[in-house]
C-alpha cells in the first residue's frame, strides 16, 4: 500500500512550498486514493511507471515527470513575478504547486502493468483520460475548483476553455517535457 508518508517523502520539496496545510494534506490524500484505485501498491512501482504511453519516455518515470513539470511551471511563474514591474495577473503559488503535483494523478488510473513487464492503458483510462479521472479523484478528496481546473484543463481537454493562469503555466511546462521526446521519436529533434 502507498501511504501518506510515502507521498510526503516522494514530493517533499514541492509539498513544503504549499503554505496552506489543509491544501497540502488534500494533495497527499488524492495521491493515496488514486494509487489505491489504480492498484499501485509500492513506491518502487511508481518509479517504474512511464509518465506517458504516447511516446517512448526514454526512462523518465511518473514521479520525475511530476516534479519536473511542477518545478518548471513554478519557474515560469517566478520569472514573470521577478521580471515584470507590474504583474498583470496574480499567480497563486499554492495553487500552482498543488495543481502541478496533481496534474497527472489520473495517470495512476489510466496506466496499468500489462503483465509482461510493460505498461498499457487501463479500461478506466479508455473511459476517461487522466485529466478527467484525476479531477474526479481530486474533487472527491476535497480539492477546490481552482485546483480541479488545473488538472482537468492542463492537457488538450482544456484547450479553448477558461483556465486559471496556473493551468496555463503547467500546460506549457508539461509540453516542454513531452514535445522533445515526441520530436526525437519522429527524427525532428536536432541534437548537436
Ligand atoms: Fe504531465
mmCIF file of C-alpha atoms and ligand atoms in Angstrom:
data_model
loop_
_atom_site.group_PDB
_atom_site.id
_atom_site.type_symbol
_atom_site.label_atom_id
_atom_site.label_comp_id
_atom_site.label_asym_id
_atom_site.label_seq_id
_atom_site.Cartn_x
_atom_site.Cartn_y
_atom_site.Cartn_z
ATOM 1 C CA UNK A 1 0.000 0.000 0.000
ATOM 2 C CA UNK A 2 1.182 3.501 -0.810
ATOM 3 C CA UNK A 3 0.811 5.636 2.304
ATOM 4 C CA UNK A 4 0.592 9.346 3.022
ATOM 5 C CA UNK A 5 4.159 9.123 4.384
ATOM 6 C CA UNK A 6 5.366 7.639 1.071
ATOM 7 C CA UNK A 7 3.825 10.512 -0.890
ATOM 8 C CA UNK A 8 5.159 13.107 1.564
ATOM 9 C CA UNK A 9 8.654 11.704 1.050
ATOM 10 C CA UNK A 10 8.411 11.455 -2.756
ATOM 11 C CA UNK A 11 7.275 15.047 -3.220
ATOM 12 C CA UNK A 12 8.736 16.575 -0.048
ATOM 13 C CA UNK A 13 10.310 19.647 -1.691
ATOM 14 C CA UNK A 14 7.214 20.575 -3.671
ATOM 15 C CA UNK A 15 4.751 19.863 -0.853
ATOM 16 C CA UNK A 16 6.649 22.119 1.532
ATOM 17 C CA UNK A 17 6.060 25.022 -0.877
ATOM 18 C CA UNK A 18 2.289 24.728 -0.290
ATOM 19 C CA UNK A 19 1.640 27.084 2.572
ATOM 20 C CA UNK A 20 -1.934 26.011 3.360
ATOM 21 C CA UNK A 21 -1.635 22.796 5.422
ATOM 22 C CA UNK A 22 -5.184 21.774 4.538
ATOM 23 C CA UNK A 23 -4.439 22.019 0.816
ATOM 24 C CA UNK A 24 -1.173 20.107 1.273
ATOM 25 C CA UNK A 25 -2.994 17.320 3.115
ATOM 26 C CA UNK A 26 -5.637 17.046 0.392
ATOM 27 C CA UNK A 27 -2.947 16.767 -2.298
ATOM 28 C CA UNK A 28 -1.361 13.866 -0.390
ATOM 29 C CA UNK A 29 -4.754 12.228 0.174
ATOM 30 C CA UNK A 30 -5.512 12.416 -3.564
ATOM 31 C CA UNK A 31 -2.291 10.556 -4.420
ATOM 32 C CA UNK A 32 -3.052 7.857 -1.848
ATOM 33 C CA UNK A 33 -6.621 7.360 -3.114
ATOM 34 C CA UNK A 34 -5.591 7.374 -6.796
ATOM 35 C CA UNK A 35 -2.803 4.838 -6.067
ATOM 36 C CA UNK A 36 -5.294 2.609 -4.264
ATOM 37 C CA UNK A 37 -7.881 2.835 -7.056
ATOM 38 C CA UNK A 38 -5.260 2.224 -9.721
ATOM 39 C CA UNK A 39 -3.855 -0.808 -7.896
ATOM 40 C CA UNK A 40 -0.388 0.691 -7.282
ATOM 41 C CA UNK A 41 0.983 -0.871 -4.117
ATOM 42 C CA UNK A 42 4.558 0.370 -3.784
ATOM 43 C CA UNK A 43 6.674 3.426 -4.414
ATOM 44 C CA UNK A 44 9.066 1.221 -6.396
ATOM 45 C CA UNK A 45 6.225 0.533 -8.849
ATOM 46 C CA UNK A 46 5.603 4.263 -9.250
ATOM 47 C CA UNK A 47 9.285 4.711 -10.053
ATOM 48 C CA UNK A 48 8.913 2.134 -12.847
ATOM 49 C CA UNK A 49 5.743 3.656 -14.253
ATOM 50 C CA UNK A 50 6.319 5.592 -17.520
ATOM 51 C CA UNK A 51 4.901 9.090 -17.471
ATOM 52 C CA UNK A 52 3.280 8.618 -20.870
ATOM 53 C CA UNK A 53 2.219 5.847 -23.235
ATOM 54 C CA UNK A 54 2.010 8.242 -26.197
ATOM 55 C CA UNK A 55 5.734 8.212 -26.934
ATOM 56 C CA UNK A 56 8.845 6.429 -25.653
ATOM 57 C CA UNK A 57 9.531 8.171 -22.310
ATOM 58 C CA UNK A 58 13.188 7.041 -22.524
ATOM 59 C CA UNK A 59 13.314 6.151 -18.869
ATOM 60 C CA UNK A 60 11.565 9.230 -17.483
ATOM 61 C CA UNK A 61 9.139 7.973 -14.869
ATOM 62 C CA UNK A 62 5.896 9.354 -13.497
ATOM 63 C CA UNK A 63 7.428 10.774 -10.311
ATOM 64 C CA UNK A 64 10.301 12.505 -12.124
ATOM 65 C CA UNK A 65 7.895 13.959 -14.680
ATOM 66 C CA UNK A 66 5.536 15.267 -11.999
ATOM 67 C CA UNK A 67 8.414 17.011 -10.219
ATOM 68 C CA UNK A 68 9.893 18.431 -13.453
ATOM 69 C CA UNK A 69 6.547 19.874 -14.573
ATOM 70 C CA UNK A 70 5.723 21.332 -11.156
ATOM 71 C CA UNK A 71 9.136 22.967 -10.776
ATOM 72 C CA UNK A 72 9.101 24.081 -14.428
ATOM 73 C CA UNK A 73 5.738 25.798 -14.008
ATOM 74 C CA UNK A 74 6.894 27.392 -10.744
ATOM 75 C CA UNK A 75 9.988 28.721 -12.523
ATOM 76 C CA UNK A 76 7.799 30.209 -15.271
ATOM 77 C CA UNK A 77 5.664 31.884 -12.600
ATOM 78 C CA UNK A 78 8.687 33.174 -10.684
ATOM 79 C CA UNK A 79 10.301 34.508 -13.875
ATOM 80 C CA UNK A 80 7.273 36.657 -14.627
ATOM 81 C CA UNK A 81 6.910 37.750 -10.999
ATOM 82 C CA UNK A 82 10.542 38.865 -10.875
ATOM 83 C CA UNK A 83 10.891 40.352 -14.379
ATOM 84 C CA UNK A 84 7.707 42.406 -14.566
ATOM 85 C CA UNK A 85 7.412 45.696 -12.728
ATOM 86 C CA UNK A 86 3.656 45.074 -12.678
ATOM 87 C CA UNK A 87 2.414 41.508 -12.944
ATOM 88 C CA UNK A 88 -0.846 41.778 -14.952
ATOM 89 C CA UNK A 89 -2.435 38.812 -13.107
ATOM 90 C CA UNK A 90 -1.876 37.240 -9.747
ATOM 91 C CA UNK A 91 -0.049 33.907 -9.629
ATOM 92 C CA UNK A 92 -1.100 31.749 -6.707
ATOM 93 C CA UNK A 93 1.844 29.504 -5.870
ATOM 94 C CA UNK A 94 -0.164 27.283 -3.516
ATOM 95 C CA UNK A 95 -2.491 26.553 -6.421
ATOM 96 C CA UNK A 96 0.451 26.132 -8.780
ATOM 97 C CA UNK A 97 2.283 23.598 -6.607
ATOM 98 C CA UNK A 98 -0.899 21.693 -5.730
ATOM 99 C CA UNK A 99 -2.049 21.663 -9.367
ATOM 100 C CA UNK A 100 1.411 20.759 -10.652
ATOM 101 C CA UNK A 101 1.729 17.802 -8.314
ATOM 102 C CA UNK A 102 -1.766 16.605 -9.189
ATOM 103 C CA UNK A 103 -1.891 17.390 -12.912
ATOM 104 C CA UNK A 104 -1.188 13.784 -13.895
ATOM 105 C CA UNK A 105 -2.501 11.996 -10.791
ATOM 106 C CA UNK A 106 -5.198 10.463 -13.025
ATOM 107 C CA UNK A 107 -2.446 8.506 -14.788
ATOM 108 C CA UNK A 108 -2.462 6.224 -11.759
ATOM 109 C CA UNK A 109 -5.897 5.166 -13.032
ATOM 110 C CA UNK A 110 -5.108 5.439 -16.742
ATOM 111 C CA UNK A 111 -1.943 3.310 -16.869
ATOM 112 C CA UNK A 112 -1.545 -0.257 -15.605
ATOM 113 C CA UNK A 113 1.070 -3.014 -15.816
ATOM 114 C CA UNK A 114 0.480 -5.268 -18.839
ATOM 115 C CA UNK A 115 1.634 -8.400 -17.014
ATOM 116 C CA UNK A 116 4.613 -8.763 -19.386
ATOM 117 C CA UNK A 117 6.895 -6.231 -17.771
ATOM 118 C CA UNK A 118 5.441 -3.290 -19.657
ATOM 119 C CA UNK A 119 2.509 -0.947 -19.264
ATOM 120 C CA UNK A 120 -0.763 -0.341 -21.088
ATOM 121 C CA UNK A 121 -3.845 1.834 -20.986
ATOM 122 C CA UNK A 122 -6.381 0.537 -18.477
ATOM 123 C CA UNK A 123 -10.094 0.159 -19.138
ATOM 124 C CA UNK A 124 -10.719 3.100 -16.800
ATOM 125 C CA UNK A 125 -8.241 5.073 -18.902
ATOM 126 C CA UNK A 126 -10.198 4.233 -22.027
ATOM 127 C CA UNK A 127 -13.383 5.506 -20.391
ATOM 128 C CA UNK A 128 -11.819 8.761 -19.152
ATOM 129 C CA UNK A 129 -8.372 10.194 -19.815
ATOM 130 C CA UNK A 130 -6.203 11.230 -16.886
ATOM 131 C CA UNK A 131 -7.243 14.913 -16.771
ATOM 132 C CA UNK A 132 -10.834 13.813 -16.178
ATOM 133 C CA UNK A 133 -10.180 10.901 -13.806
ATOM 134 C CA UNK A 134 -7.630 12.958 -11.865
ATOM 135 C CA UNK A 135 -10.090 15.818 -11.473
ATOM 136 C CA UNK A 136 -12.739 13.440 -10.157
ATOM 137 C CA UNK A 137 -10.461 11.905 -7.505
ATOM 138 C CA UNK A 138 -9.129 15.335 -6.504
ATOM 139 C CA UNK A 139 -12.650 16.717 -6.104
ATOM 140 C CA UNK A 140 -13.576 13.663 -4.016
ATOM 141 C CA UNK A 141 -10.620 14.443 -1.757
ATOM 142 C CA UNK A 142 -11.821 17.994 -1.238
ATOM 143 C CA UNK A 143 -9.583 19.901 -3.667
ATOM 144 C CA UNK A 144 -11.240 23.202 -4.582
ATOM 145 C CA UNK A 145 -12.498 24.076 -8.063
ATOM 146 C CA UNK A 146 -9.467 26.185 -8.976
ATOM 147 C CA UNK A 147 -7.090 23.235 -8.483
ATOM 148 C CA UNK A 148 -9.543 20.961 -10.290
ATOM 149 C CA UNK A 149 -9.377 23.441 -13.204
ATOM 150 C CA UNK A 150 -5.594 22.955 -13.366
ATOM 151 C CA UNK A 151 -5.994 19.173 -13.511
ATOM 152 C CA UNK A 152 -8.874 18.979 -15.977
ATOM 153 C CA UNK A 153 -7.613 21.781 -18.247
ATOM 154 C CA UNK A 154 -3.838 21.088 -18.342
ATOM 155 C CA UNK A 155 -3.996 18.919 -21.483
ATOM 156 C CA UNK A 156 -5.970 19.007 -24.724
ATOM 157 C CA UNK A 157 -9.259 18.781 -22.798
ATOM 158 C CA UNK A 158 -8.552 22.327 -21.607
ATOM 159 C CA UNK A 159 -7.645 23.929 -24.915
ATOM 160 C CA UNK A 160 -10.025 26.746 -25.819
ATOM 161 C CA UNK A 161 -11.582 26.678 -22.357
ATOM 162 C CA UNK A 162 -11.249 29.135 -19.480
ATOM 163 C CA UNK A 163 -8.225 28.311 -17.364
ATOM 164 C CA UNK A 164 -6.637 29.728 -14.248
ATOM 165 C CA UNK A 165 -3.176 31.115 -15.067
ATOM 166 C CA UNK A 166 -1.530 28.288 -13.123
ATOM 167 C CA UNK A 167 -3.151 25.800 -15.568
ATOM 168 C CA UNK A 168 -1.545 27.726 -18.450
ATOM 169 C CA UNK A 169 1.887 27.540 -16.806
ATOM 170 C CA UNK A 170 1.541 23.844 -16.034
ATOM 171 C CA UNK A 171 0.339 23.133 -19.576
ATOM 172 C CA UNK A 172 3.428 24.823 -21.016
ATOM 173 C CA UNK A 173 5.798 23.111 -18.584
ATOM 174 C CA UNK A 174 4.129 19.772 -19.363
ATOM 175 C CA UNK A 175 4.566 20.146 -23.119
ATOM 176 C CA UNK A 176 8.162 21.295 -22.609
ATOM 177 C CA UNK A 177 8.839 17.808 -21.244
ATOM 178 C CA UNK A 178 6.716 15.941 -23.795
ATOM 179 C CA UNK A 179 7.426 17.654 -27.129
ATOM 180 C CA UNK A 180 11.192 16.980 -27.251
ATOM 181 C CA UNK A 181 10.555 13.251 -26.712
ATOM 182 C CA UNK A 182 7.891 13.158 -29.403
ATOM 183 C CA UNK A 183 10.158 15.130 -31.763
ATOM 184 C CA UNK A 184 13.067 12.794 -31.013
ATOM 185 C CA UNK A 185 10.890 9.822 -31.899
ATOM 186 C CA UNK A 186 9.951 11.424 -35.217
ATOM 187 C CA UNK A 187 13.547 12.405 -36.020
ATOM 188 C CA UNK A 188 12.634 16.089 -35.694
ATOM 189 C CA UNK A 189 14.812 16.974 -32.716
ATOM 190 C CA UNK A 190 18.160 18.485 -33.637
ATOM 191 C CA UNK A 191 20.798 17.332 -31.162
ATOM 192 C CA UNK A 192 24.218 18.706 -31.928
HETATM 193 FE FE1 LIG B 1 2.099 15.665 -17.420
#
